[in-house]
Amino acid sequence: MKKIVVFASGSGTNAENIIKYFKGSAIGEVVGVYTNNANAGVIDRAKNNAVPVTIFTKLELYESELLQNINAIQPDLIVLAGFLLKFPDAIITAYPDKIINIHPALLPKYGGKGMYGMHVHKAVVENKEKETGITIHYVNENYDEGATIFQKQVTVLGTDTPEVVAEKIHELEQKYFPGVVEDLLKSKS
């Protein structure tokens, strides 16, 4: 059984979707959720699905204790699902090609520091893009620059608001993210 840990900073809809997708799976399971936000919705979503939660500070993220905690689990995949802090080099080095992130745009467009959530959707609308989408990519030492694993596009209409774009992106995330995680776990067998 492959072990997945999920990092999230917010409401946790993608984390919960992945947790539920792997419930009863013979391939893998989410064995822990990590968050830097003591008020994040992901905490209740994880607890409601009987998944242990670790809350940490930004300082603790970059100290060796969190890496030791992860090492004790020995995850096969670390999934960033709406995790807003830069991932530490020490964990990236310890888990090469085992850390993935989902980004709410078609990278390399609208990536980098500060480009998350509604910031991305507003930029897409303001720049009158005809399409946007999701990118699932490996995590490296730079924001949103790791190798692309999967992209899926969606049309942006001239009448779409950032909120409408956000809904379209959320639908793509919910539909495709768990399956991409499953495919990665199968490929690492």
Tab-separated table of N, CA, C and O in Angstrom, residues 1 23-25 28 31-32 45 51 60 62 65 70 73 81 85 92 109 121-122 131-132 137 139 146 148-149 162 168:
chain	number	residue	atom	x	y	z
A	1	MET	N	0.850	-1.190	0.000
A	1	MET	CA	0.000	0.000	0.000
A	1	MET	C	0.888	1.243	0.000
A	1	MET	O	1.736	1.413	0.875
A	23	LYS	N	-9.955	6.072	-0.295
A	23	LYS	CA	-10.591	5.262	0.756
A	23	LYS	C	-10.933	3.898	0.169
A	23	LYS	O	-11.622	3.799	-0.842
A	24	GLY	N	-10.426	2.847	0.774
A	24	GLY	CA	-10.719	1.504	0.302
A	24	GLY	C	-9.918	1.084	-0.924
A	24	GLY	O	-10.125	0.009	-1.466
A	25	SER	N	-8.988	1.939	-1.364
A	25	SER	CA	-8.163	1.622	-2.530
A	25	SER	C	-7.099	0.596	-2.158
A	25	SER	O	-6.588	0.585	-1.040
A	28	GLY	N	-3.239	2.959	-2.736
A	28	GLY	CA	-2.643	3.890	-1.786
A	28	GLY	C	-3.668	4.475	-0.847
A	28	GLY	O	-4.876	4.271	-1.012
A	31	VAL	N	-2.176	9.075	4.520
A	31	VAL	CA	-1.842	8.694	5.901
A	31	VAL	C	-1.604	9.901	6.801
A	31	VAL	O	-1.432	9.743	8.001
A	32	GLY	N	-1.626	11.107	6.212
A	32	GLY	CA	-1.449	12.298	7.025
A	32	GLY	C	-1.704	13.556	6.229
A	32	GLY	O	-1.467	13.602	5.021
A	45	ARG	N	-11.844	18.609	7.617
A	45	ARG	CA	-12.071	17.649	6.520
A	45	ARG	C	-11.242	16.379	6.742
A	45	ARG	O	-11.726	15.269	6.526
A	51	VAL	N	-8.170	10.968	9.155
A	51	VAL	CA	-6.779	11.125	8.727
A	51	VAL	C	-6.075	12.041	9.734
A	51	VAL	O	-6.562	13.133	10.022
A	60	GLU	N	8.792	26.035	11.775
A	60	GLU	CA	8.935	24.577	11.897
A	60	GLU	C	9.054	23.893	10.534
A	60	GLU	O	9.699	22.854	10.416
A	62	TYR	N	10.774	24.789	8.071
A	62	TYR	CA	12.152	24.838	7.595
A	62	TYR	C	13.153	24.236	8.581
A	62	TYR	O	14.346	24.242	8.334
A	65	GLU	N	12.845	19.063	12.323
A	65	GLU	CA	11.845	18.261	13.025
A	65	GLU	C	10.706	17.813	12.098
A	65	GLU	O	10.266	16.660	12.151
A	70	ILE	N	8.139	13.496	8.702
A	70	ILE	CA	7.809	12.916	7.393
A	70	ILE	C	8.620	11.640	7.157
A	70	ILE	O	8.091	10.640	6.665
A	73	ILE	N	7.204	8.503	8.445
A	73	ILE	CA	6.105	7.950	7.637
A	73	ILE	C	6.633	7.260	6.383
A	73	ILE	O	6.071	6.276	5.930
A	81	ALA	N	-1.676	20.413	-2.047
A	81	ALA	CA	-3.033	20.673	-2.538
A	81	ALA	C	-3.507	22.001	-1.941
A	81	ALA	O	-4.196	22.024	-0.927
A	85	LEU	N	2.996	27.965	1.071
A	85	LEU	CA	4.374	28.335	1.403
A	85	LEU	C	5.357	27.647	0.457
A	85	LEU	O	5.076	26.582	-0.079
A	92	ILE	N	12.592	18.589	-0.307
A	92	ILE	CA	12.699	18.345	-1.754
A	92	ILE	C	13.885	17.423	-2.053
A	92	ILE	O	13.768	16.477	-2.834
A	109	LYS	N	2.535	30.061	-17.647
A	109	LYS	CA	1.770	31.297	-17.435
A	109	LYS	C	1.224	31.345	-16.011
A	109	LYS	O	0.770	30.325	-15.485
A	121	HIS	N	-6.753	33.842	-11.105
A	121	HIS	CA	-7.974	33.977	-11.901
A	121	HIS	C	-8.220	35.425	-12.334
A	121	HIS	O	-8.665	35.681	-13.460
A	122	LYS	N	-7.907	36.375	-11.456
A	122	LYS	CA	-8.036	37.792	-11.815
A	122	LYS	C	-7.084	38.145	-12.949
A	122	LYS	O	-7.454	38.849	-13.891
A	131	GLU	N	-8.134	30.775	-22.770
A	131	GLU	CA	-8.198	29.526	-22.023
A	131	GLU	C	-7.288	29.604	-20.808
A	131	GLU	O	-6.365	30.410	-20.739
A	132	THR	N	-7.610	28.762	-19.853
A	132	THR	CA	-6.782	28.568	-18.669
A	132	THR	C	-6.913	27.098	-18.304
A	132	THR	O	-7.388	26.317	-19.112
A	137	HIS	N	2.435	19.408	-11.354
A	137	HIS	CA	3.862	19.379	-11.653
A	137	HIS	C	4.672	18.917	-10.449
A	137	HIS	O	4.203	18.967	-9.312
A	139	VAL	N	7.596	19.323	-7.726
A	139	VAL	CA	8.063	20.482	-6.972
A	139	VAL	C	9.590	20.479	-6.970
A	139	VAL	O	10.217	19.449	-6.696
A	146	GLY	N	8.824	23.187	-11.525
A	146	GLY	CA	9.124	21.770	-11.674
A	146	GLY	C	8.501	21.197	-12.939
A	146	GLY	O	7.584	21.777	-13.525
A	148	THR	N	6.377	19.453	-15.670
A	148	THR	CA	4.932	19.258	-15.792
A	148	THR	C	4.603	17.776	-15.917
A	148	THR	O	5.221	17.054	-16.695
A	149	ILE	N	3.602	17.343	-15.158
A	149	ILE	CA	3.109	15.972	-15.200
A	149	ILE	C	1.825	15.914	-16.027
A	149	ILE	O	1.618	15.004	-16.819
A	162	PRO	N	-13.594	36.478	-12.535
A	162	PRO	CA	-12.614	35.626	-11.841
A	162	PRO	C	-13.291	34.511	-11.030
A	162	PRO	O	-12.773	33.393	-10.953
A	168	LYS	N	-14.616	26.952	-12.686
A	168	LYS	CA	-14.180	26.067	-13.772
A	168	LYS	C	-12.901	25.319	-13.386
A	168	LYS	O	-12.761	24.119	-13.643
